[in-house]
PDB file of C-alpha atoms in Angstrom:
ATOM      1  CA  UNK A   1       0.000   0.000   0.000  1.00 37.00           C
ATOM      2  CA  UNK A   2       0.969   3.637  -0.259  1.00 43.00           C
ATOM      3  CA  UNK A   3       2.921   5.186   2.592  1.00 51.00           C
ATOM      4  CA  UNK A   4       1.318   7.816   4.831  1.00 49.00           C
ATOM      5  CA  UNK A   5       2.664  11.283   4.185  1.00 50.00           C
ATOM      6  CA  UNK A   6       4.104  13.400   6.982  1.00 51.00           C
ATOM      7  CA  UNK A   7       1.569  15.877   8.367  1.00 63.00           C
ATOM      8  CA  UNK A   8       2.390  19.102  10.160  1.00 83.00           C
ATOM      9  CA  UNK A   9       0.598  18.888  13.500  1.00 87.00           C
ATOM     10  CA  UNK A  10      -1.508  16.631  15.669  1.00 92.00           C
ATOM     11  CA  UNK A  11      -3.317  17.569  18.877  1.00 93.00           C
ATOM     12  CA  UNK A  12      -4.001  14.627  21.207  1.00 94.00           C
ATOM     13  CA  UNK A  13      -7.051  15.339  23.392  1.00 94.00           C
ATOM     14  CA  UNK A  14      -8.302  13.256  26.322  1.00 92.00           C
ATOM     15  CA  UNK A  15     -10.724  13.643  29.189  1.00 85.00           C
ATOM     16  CA  UNK A  16      -9.508  13.971  32.770  1.00 86.00           C
ATOM     17  CA  UNK A  17      -9.267  10.238  33.454  1.00 87.00           C
ATOM     18  CA  UNK A  18      -5.744   9.264  34.578  1.00 89.00           C
ATOM     19  CA  UNK A  19      -6.789   5.636  35.090  1.00 89.00           C
ATOM     20  CA  UNK A  20      -7.613   5.155  31.409  1.00 90.00           C
ATOM     21  CA  UNK A  21      -5.714   8.011  29.753  1.00 92.00           C
ATOM     22  CA  UNK A  22      -2.739   8.577  32.007  1.00 94.00           C
ATOM     23  CA  UNK A  23       0.896   9.243  31.168  1.00 97.00           C
ATOM     24  CA  UNK A  24       1.666   5.684  29.901  1.00 96.00           C
ATOM     25  CA  UNK A  25      -1.323   5.903  27.536  1.00 96.00           C
ATOM     26  CA  UNK A  26      -0.213   9.335  26.279  1.00 96.00           C
ATOM     27  CA  UNK A  27       3.389   8.179  25.847  1.00 97.00           C
ATOM     28  CA  UNK A  28       2.197   5.267  23.731  1.00 96.00           C
ATOM     29  CA  UNK A  29      -0.028   7.560  21.646  1.00 95.00           C
ATOM     30  CA  UNK A  30       2.897   9.919  21.046  1.00 96.00           C
ATOM     31  CA  UNK A  31       5.140   7.036  20.020  1.00 96.00           C
ATOM     32  CA  UNK A  32       2.555   5.865  17.495  1.00 94.00           C
ATOM     33  CA  UNK A  33       2.001   9.354  16.051  1.00 93.00           C
ATOM     34  CA  UNK A  34       5.613  10.537  15.985  1.00 93.00           C
ATOM     35  CA  UNK A  35       6.554   8.922  12.640  1.00 91.00           C
ATOM     36  CA  UNK A  36       3.692  10.722  10.875  1.00 89.00           C
ATOM     37  CA  UNK A  37       3.576  14.190  12.482  1.00 90.00           C
ATOM     38  CA  UNK A  38       6.306  16.785  12.882  1.00 89.00           C
ATOM     39  CA  UNK A  39       4.547  18.660  15.701  1.00 92.00           C
ATOM     40  CA  UNK A  40       2.763  16.821  18.516  1.00 95.00           C
ATOM     41  CA  UNK A  41       0.729  18.600  21.172  1.00 96.00           C
ATOM     42  CA  UNK A  42      -1.510  17.381  23.975  1.00 96.00           C
ATOM     43  CA  UNK A  43      -4.632  18.830  25.571  1.00 95.00           C
ATOM     44  CA  UNK A  44      -5.108  16.753  28.705  1.00 95.00           C
ATOM     45  CA  UNK A  45      -5.426  17.069  32.478  1.00 95.00           C
ATOM     46  CA  UNK A  46      -2.656  19.059  34.217  1.00 96.00           C
ATOM     47  CA  UNK A  47       0.364  16.862  34.957  1.00 97.00           C
ATOM     48  CA  UNK A  48       3.409  16.871  37.214  1.00 97.00           C
ATOM     49  CA  UNK A  49       6.636  18.469  36.021  1.00 98.00           C
ATOM     50  CA  UNK A  50       8.381  15.117  35.671  1.00 98.00           C
ATOM     51  CA  UNK A  51       5.433  13.761  33.673  1.00 98.00           C
ATOM     52  CA  UNK A  52       5.715  16.609  31.168  1.00 98.00           C
ATOM     53  CA  UNK A  53       9.440  15.840  30.950  1.00 98.00           C
ATOM     54  CA  UNK A  54       8.676  12.175  30.291  1.00 98.00           C
ATOM     55  CA  UNK A  55       6.232  13.004  27.503  1.00 98.00           C
ATOM     56  CA  UNK A  56       8.770  15.368  25.938  1.00 98.00           C
ATOM     57  CA  UNK A  57      11.069  12.372  25.584  1.00 97.00           C
ATOM     58  CA  UNK A  58       8.301  10.681  23.567  1.00 97.00           C
ATOM     59  CA  UNK A  59       8.038  13.551  21.095  1.00 96.00           C
ATOM     60  CA  UNK A  60       5.604  15.982  22.722  1.00 97.00           C
ATOM     61  CA  UNK A  61       6.231  19.561  21.527  1.00 96.00           C
ATOM     62  CA  UNK A  62       3.437  21.494  23.198  1.00 96.00           C
ATOM     63  CA  UNK A  63       0.646  21.538  25.771  1.00 97.00           C
ATOM     64  CA  UNK A  64      -2.730  23.286  25.648  1.00 95.00           C
ATOM     65  CA  UNK A  65      -4.647  23.850  28.874  1.00 95.00           C
ATOM     66  CA  UNK A  66      -7.530  26.232  29.513  1.00 94.00           C
ATOM     67  CA  UNK A  67      -7.777  27.742  32.973  1.00 93.00           C
ATOM     68  CA  UNK A  68     -11.409  28.489  32.003  1.00 92.00           C
ATOM     69  CA  UNK A  69     -11.784  31.151  34.714  1.00 93.00           C
ATOM     70  CA  UNK A  70      -9.463  32.994  37.070  1.00 93.00           C
ATOM     71  CA  UNK A  71     -12.347  33.744  39.463  1.00 92.00           C
ATOM     72  CA  UNK A  72     -11.238  31.506  42.319  1.00 91.00           C
ATOM     73  CA  UNK A  73     -14.434  31.892  44.345  1.00 90.00           C
ATOM     74  CA  UNK A  74     -16.599  30.739  41.417  1.00 92.00           C
ATOM     75  CA  UNK A  75     -14.233  28.129  40.010  1.00 93.00           C
ATOM     76  CA  UNK A  76     -15.640  25.300  42.145  1.00 93.00           C
ATOM     77  CA  UNK A  77     -19.182  26.110  41.046  1.00 92.00           C
ATOM     78  CA  UNK A  78     -18.219  24.934  37.585  1.00 91.00           C
ATOM     79  CA  UNK A  79     -15.845  22.179  38.734  1.00 91.00           C
ATOM     80  CA  UNK A  80     -17.131  20.846  42.072  1.00 92.00           C
ATOM     81  CA  UNK A  81     -15.400  17.448  42.121  1.00 89.00           C
ATOM     82  CA  UNK A  82     -12.260  15.602  41.106  1.00 88.00           C
ATOM     83  CA  UNK A  83      -8.781  16.901  40.351  1.00 87.00           C
ATOM     84  CA  UNK A  84     -10.211  19.583  38.094  1.00 90.00           C
ATOM     85  CA  UNK A  85     -11.833  21.159  41.158  1.00 93.00           C
ATOM     86  CA  UNK A  86      -8.375  22.056  42.539  1.00 94.00           C
ATOM     87  CA  UNK A  87      -7.897  25.645  41.387  1.00 94.00           C
ATOM     88  CA  UNK A  88      -4.253  25.966  42.455  1.00 93.00           C
ATOM     89  CA  UNK A  89      -3.267  22.666  40.835  1.00 95.00           C
ATOM     90  CA  UNK A  90      -4.671  23.823  37.519  1.00 95.00           C
ATOM     91  CA  UNK A  91      -3.388  27.382  37.495  1.00 94.00           C
ATOM     92  CA  UNK A  92       0.088  26.292  38.669  1.00 95.00           C
ATOM     93  CA  UNK A  93       0.184  23.678  35.932  1.00 96.00           C
ATOM     94  CA  UNK A  94       1.529  26.304  33.541  1.00 96.00           C
ATOM     95  CA  UNK A  95       4.564  26.752  35.794  1.00 96.00           C
ATOM     96  CA  UNK A  96       5.128  23.017  35.757  1.00 97.00           C
ATOM     97  CA  UNK A  97       5.033  23.077  31.946  1.00 97.00           C
ATOM     98  CA  UNK A  98       7.588  25.874  31.922  1.00 96.00           C
ATOM     99  CA  UNK A  99       9.818  24.115  34.452  1.00 97.00           C
ATOM    100  CA  UNK A 100       9.728  21.008  32.272  1.00 98.00           C
ATOM    101  CA  UNK A 101      10.899  23.060  29.285  1.00 97.00           C
ATOM    102  CA  UNK A 102       7.781  22.474  27.171  1.00 97.00           C
ATOM    103  CA  UNK A 103       8.387  24.059  23.764  1.00 96.00           C
ATOM    104  CA  UNK A 104       4.952  25.705  23.389  1.00 95.00           C
ATOM    105  CA  UNK A 105       2.130  26.403  25.825  1.00 95.00           C
ATOM    106  CA  UNK A 106      -1.448  27.278  24.863  1.00 94.00           C
ATOM    107  CA  UNK A 107      -3.774  28.927  27.350  1.00 93.00           C
ATOM    108  CA  UNK A 108      -7.282  30.338  27.404  1.00 92.00           C
ATOM    109  CA  UNK A 109     -10.362  31.292  29.385  1.00 93.00           C
ATOM    110  CA  UNK A 110     -13.826  29.978  28.623  1.00 93.00           C
ATOM    111  CA  UNK A 111     -15.809  33.077  27.746  1.00 93.00           C
ATOM    112  CA  UNK A 112     -19.363  32.689  29.001  1.00 93.00           C
ATOM    113  CA  UNK A 113     -18.661  31.306  32.458  1.00 93.00           C
ATOM    114  CA  UNK A 114     -18.228  34.715  34.040  1.00 91.00           C
ATOM    115  CA  UNK A 115     -20.312  37.801  33.303  1.00 89.00           C
ATOM    116  CA  UNK A 116     -17.182  39.904  33.758  1.00 87.00           C
ATOM    117  CA  UNK A 117     -15.292  38.199  30.960  1.00 89.00           C
ATOM    118  CA  UNK A 118     -13.064  41.256  30.540  1.00 85.00           C
ATOM    119  CA  UNK A 119     -11.586  40.580  33.966  1.00 87.00           C
ATOM    120  CA  UNK A 120     -10.835  36.965  33.061  1.00 89.00           C
ATOM    121  CA  UNK A 121      -9.107  38.028  29.845  1.00 87.00           C
ATOM    122  CA  UNK A 122      -7.067  40.648  31.683  1.00 85.00           C
ATOM    123  CA  UNK A 123      -6.003  38.078  34.284  1.00 89.00           C
ATOM    124  CA  UNK A 124      -4.974  35.728  31.487  1.00 89.00           C
ATOM    125  CA  UNK A 125      -2.874  38.535  30.003  1.00 86.00           C
ATOM    126  CA  UNK A 126      -1.095  39.085  33.324  1.00 87.00           C
ATOM    127  CA  UNK A 127      -0.591  35.332  33.651  1.00 91.00           C
ATOM    128  CA  UNK A 128       0.870  35.196  30.154  1.00 90.00           C
ATOM    129  CA  UNK A 129       3.240  38.052  30.906  1.00 87.00           C
ATOM    130  CA  UNK A 130       4.408  36.262  34.048  1.00 91.00           C
ATOM    131  CA  UNK A 131       5.085  33.065  32.102  1.00 93.00           C
ATOM    132  CA  UNK A 132       6.930  34.942  29.360  1.00 92.00           C
ATOM    133  CA  UNK A 133       9.171  36.527  31.969  1.00 90.00           C
ATOM    134  CA  UNK A 134       9.998  33.316  33.837  1.00 94.00           C
ATOM    135  CA  UNK A 135      10.008  30.781  30.986  1.00 94.00           C
ATOM    136  CA  UNK A 136      11.194  32.945  28.140  1.00 92.00           C
ATOM    137  CA  UNK A 137      12.419  30.073  25.971  1.00 94.00           C
ATOM    138  CA  UNK A 138       8.859  28.764  25.624  1.00 95.00           C
ATOM    139  CA  UNK A 139       6.472  29.935  22.902  1.00 93.00           C
ATOM    140  CA  UNK A 140       2.897  30.832  23.819  1.00 91.00           C
ATOM    141  CA  UNK A 141      -0.535  30.992  22.227  1.00 89.00           C
ATOM    142  CA  UNK A 142      -3.782  32.374  23.631  1.00 88.00           C
ATOM    143  CA  UNK A 143      -7.291  31.188  22.821  1.00 86.00           C
ATOM    144  CA  UNK A 144     -10.743  32.706  23.197  1.00 86.00           C
ATOM    145  CA  UNK A 145     -13.270  29.834  23.202  1.00 89.00           C
ATOM    146  CA  UNK A 146     -16.818  31.176  23.476  1.00 90.00           C
ATOM    147  CA  UNK A 147     -19.789  29.392  24.981  1.00 91.00           C
ATOM    148  CA  UNK A 148     -22.962  29.525  22.917  1.00 88.00           C
ATOM    149  CA  UNK A 149     -26.561  29.150  24.114  1.00 88.00           C
ATOM    150  CA  UNK A 150     -27.734  25.559  24.421  1.00 84.00           C
ATOM    151  CA  UNK A 151     -30.760  24.516  22.375  1.00 82.00           C
ATOM    152  CA  UNK A 152     -31.656  21.529  24.552  1.00 81.00           C
ATOM    153  CA  UNK A 153     -32.091  23.327  27.863  1.00 76.00           C
ATOM    154  CA  UNK A 154     -28.672  22.393  29.215  1.00 79.00           C
ATOM    155  CA  UNK A 155     -26.119  24.668  30.824  1.00 83.00           C
ATOM    156  CA  UNK A 156     -26.467  28.216  29.538  1.00 89.00           C
ATOM    157  CA  UNK A 157     -23.629  30.750  29.392  1.00 91.00           C
ATOM    158  CA  UNK A 158     -23.811  33.672  31.775  1.00 93.00           C
ATOM    159  CA  UNK A 159     -22.888  35.978  28.917  1.00 92.00           C
ATOM    160  CA  UNK A 160     -22.557  35.628  25.138  1.00 91.00           C
ATOM    161  CA  UNK A 161     -19.665  37.413  23.453  1.00 88.00           C
ATOM    162  CA  UNK A 162     -20.420  38.731  19.976  1.00 85.00           C
ATOM    163  CA  UNK A 163     -18.050  38.541  17.007  1.00 80.00           C
ATOM    164  CA  UNK A 164     -17.527  42.279  17.265  1.00 76.00           C
ATOM    165  CA  UNK A 165     -16.570  42.053  20.948  1.00 79.00           C
ATOM    166  CA  UNK A 166     -14.200  39.185  20.210  1.00 79.00           C
ATOM    167  CA  UNK A 167     -12.468  41.128  17.461  1.00 73.00           C
ATOM    168  CA  UNK A 168     -12.224  44.283  19.542  1.00 68.00           C
ATOM    169  CA  UNK A 169     -10.857  42.373  22.530  1.00 71.00           C
ATOM    170  CA  UNK A 170      -8.201  40.727  20.398  1.00 67.00           C
ATOM    171  CA  UNK A 171      -7.008  44.073  19.088  1.00 59.00           C
ATOM    172  CA  UNK A 172      -7.774  46.593  21.812  1.00 48.00           C
ATOM    173  CA  UNK A 173      -7.408  44.681  25.050  1.00 44.00           C
ATOM    174  CA  UNK A 174      -4.106  43.134  24.050  1.00 45.00           C
ATOM    175  CA  UNK A 175      -2.677  46.071  22.154  1.00 43.00           C
ATOM    176  CA  UNK A 176      -3.443  48.635  24.847  1.00 41.00           C
ATOM    177  CA  UNK A 177      -1.955  46.225  27.340  1.00 39.00           C
ATOM    178  CA  UNK A 178       1.393  46.419  25.609  1.00 36.00           C
ATOM    179  CA  UNK A 179       2.995  47.446  28.906  1.00 32.00           C
ATOM    180  CA  UNK A 180       2.482  43.902  30.166  1.00 30.00           C
ATOM    181  CA  UNK A 181       2.114  41.949  26.909  1.00 33.00           C
ATOM    182  CA  UNK A 182       4.493  41.180  24.118  1.00 32.00           C
ATOM    183  CA  UNK A 183       3.524  42.435  20.677  1.00 32.00           C
ATOM    184  CA  UNK A 184       0.639  40.646  19.022  1.00 32.00           C
ATOM    185  CA  UNK A 185       2.789  39.297  16.237  1.00 28.00           C
ATOM    186  CA  UNK A 186       4.979  37.335  18.677  1.00 32.00           C
ATOM    187  CA  UNK A 187       2.316  34.745  19.497  1.00 34.00           C
ATOM    188  CA  UNK A 188      -0.682  33.256  17.751  1.00 38.00           C
ATOM    189  CA  UNK A 189      -4.304  33.998  18.558  1.00 36.00           C
ATOM    190  CA  UNK A 190      -7.182  31.630  17.917  1.00 37.00           C
ATOM    191  CA  UNK A 191     -10.441  33.355  17.088  1.00 34.00           C
ATOM    192  CA  UNK A 192     -13.415  33.125  14.806  1.00 31.00           C
ATOM    193  CA  UNK A 193     -12.407  36.308  12.976  1.00 35.00           C
ATOM    194  CA  UNK A 194      -9.767  35.242  10.467  1.00 39.00           C
ATOM    195  CA  UNK A 195      -8.250  38.651   9.927  1.00 42.00           C
ATOM    196  CA  UNK A 196      -7.755  39.717  13.533  1.00 41.00           C
ATOM    197  CA  UNK A 197      -4.191  38.501  13.885  1.00 41.00           C
ATOM    198  CA  UNK A 198      -3.182  40.020  10.583  1.00 44.00           C
ATOM    199  CA  UNK A 199      -4.612  43.406  11.559  1.00 44.00           C
ATOM    200  CA  UNK A 200      -2.808  43.124  14.879  1.00 43.00           C
ATOM    201  CA  UNK A 201       0.491  43.222  13.007  1.00 42.00           C
ATOM    202  CA  UNK A 202      -0.116  46.844  12.061  1.00 41.00           C
ATOM    203  CA  UNK A 203      -0.163  48.025  15.646  1.00 41.00           C
ATOM    204  CA  UNK A 204       3.563  47.421  15.949  1.00 38.00           C
ATOM    205  CA  UNK A 205       4.669  46.763  12.377  1.00 44.00           C
ATOM    206  CA  UNK A 206       3.340  49.387   9.924  1.00 44.00           C
ATOM    207  CA  UNK A 207       5.404  47.837   7.128  1.00 45.00           C
ATOM    208  CA  UNK A 208       2.884  44.973   7.013  1.00 44.00           C
ATOM    209  CA  UNK A 209       0.216  47.303   5.614  1.00 45.00           C
ATOM    210  CA  UNK A 210       0.508  46.207   1.995  1.00 47.00           C
ATOM    211  CA  UNK A 211       0.617  42.524   2.971  1.00 46.00           C
ATOM    212  CA  UNK A 212      -2.615  42.936   4.918  1.00 46.00           C
ATOM    213  CA  UNK A 213      -4.263  44.884   2.115  1.00 45.00           C
ATOM    214  CA  UNK A 214      -3.552  41.969  -0.205  1.00 45.00           C
ATOM    215  CA  UNK A 215      -5.507  39.697   2.159  1.00 43.00           C
ATOM    216  CA  UNK A 216      -8.335  42.198   2.543  1.00 44.00           C
ATOM    217  CA  UNK A 217      -8.705  42.209  -1.229  1.00 41.00           C
ATOM    218  CA  UNK A 218      -8.957  38.411  -1.137  1.00 39.00           C
ATOM    219  CA  UNK A 219     -11.556  38.457   1.621  1.00 38.00           C
ATOM    220  CA  UNK A 220     -13.907  40.751  -0.252  1.00 37.00           C
ATOM    221  CA  UNK A 221     -16.802  42.126   1.683  1.00 41.00           C
ATOM    222  CA  UNK A 222     -15.112  42.038   5.065  1.00 43.00           C
ATOM    223  CA  UNK A 223     -16.358  44.911   7.177  1.00 48.00           C
ATOM    224  CA  UNK A 224     -13.405  46.532   8.912  1.00 48.00           C
ATOM    225  CA  UNK A 225     -15.851  48.402  11.152  1.00 48.00           C
ATOM    226  CA  UNK A 226     -16.492  45.093  12.901  1.00 44.00           C
ATOM    227  CA  UNK A 227     -12.873  44.901  13.960  1.00 44.00           C
ATOM    228  CA  UNK A 228     -11.572  48.445  14.244  1.00 46.00           C
ATOM    229  CA  UNK A 229     -13.006  51.768  15.429  1.00 48.00           C
ATOM    230  CA  UNK A 230     -13.282  54.098  12.440  1.00 52.00           C
ATOM    231  CA  UNK A 231     -11.122  56.767  14.027  1.00 52.00           C
ATOM    232  CA  UNK A 232      -8.312  54.439  15.068  1.00 53.00           C
ATOM    233  CA  UNK A 233      -4.916  54.971  13.441  1.00 56.00           C
ATOM    234  CA  UNK A 234      -4.845  51.380  12.217  1.00 50.00           C
ATOM    235  CA  UNK A 235      -8.246  51.728  10.525  1.00 53.00           C
ATOM    236  CA  UNK A 236      -7.228  55.003   8.851  1.00 60.00           C
ATOM    237  CA  UNK A 237      -3.927  53.517   7.683  1.00 57.00           C
ATOM    238  CA  UNK A 238      -5.692  50.530   6.171  1.00 54.00           C
ATOM    239  CA  UNK A 239      -8.359  52.657   4.555  1.00 59.00           C
ATOM    240  CA  UNK A 240      -5.775  54.912   2.906  1.00 60.00           C
ATOM    241  CA  UNK A 241      -3.865  51.896   1.598  1.00 55.00           C
ATOM    242  CA  UNK A 242      -6.991  50.308   0.155  1.00 50.00           C
ATOM    243  CA  UNK A 243      -8.140  53.536  -1.498  1.00 54.00           C
ATOM    244  CA  UNK A 244      -4.716  54.112  -3.055  1.00 55.00           C
ATOM    245  CA  UNK A 245      -4.738  50.530  -4.325  1.00 48.00           C
TER     246      UNK A 245
END
């Protein structure tokens, strides 16, 4: 038969069940996947430092873990039992990743748990800055997963973030927080608005204007008003470039 081609990345995801999906299981999964993927990441329960080190030896390149909320008083409302109910164990897991020398760390808050989602995002930004300072060899990504209303009467989010709010948060919250955040272009951002990261480049790198305009031409019909305030310098710079083009 034909040989499998090498793929770029694989994310291995498990539930929080160390009895059935513990470190030996993950090590075996990494061993099986390593010949076919150049970049292996895991999204699993928080582990010990030595366990992250062990999985690195089996080819693990990165770890993704969502704190979900930094509101300690409310955390146990959402996670009342099991290891996931231990707030400190989860939030300190990022330090254990850094101490183990994990190549890349992904983090995020679950938008919809807390009505004051802006506070959660700000706390994540401070947390990120702390990690960047102490584990500067590691690369980081941030994620903004949003809860949506349930149609079957299940758990309902306490707040629903719109696309516009998501786009504005990605640009404004993180750009204005430049005193405690690295520039947007230094780490990746996952969001439902495809152009947000590209627009973020302009905040620190004006020379990317023409590159971004090329993409805006491709994505015809995109409304920049959804992402940027009309009077912002980035919006005006883009608008001038598009008109001149």
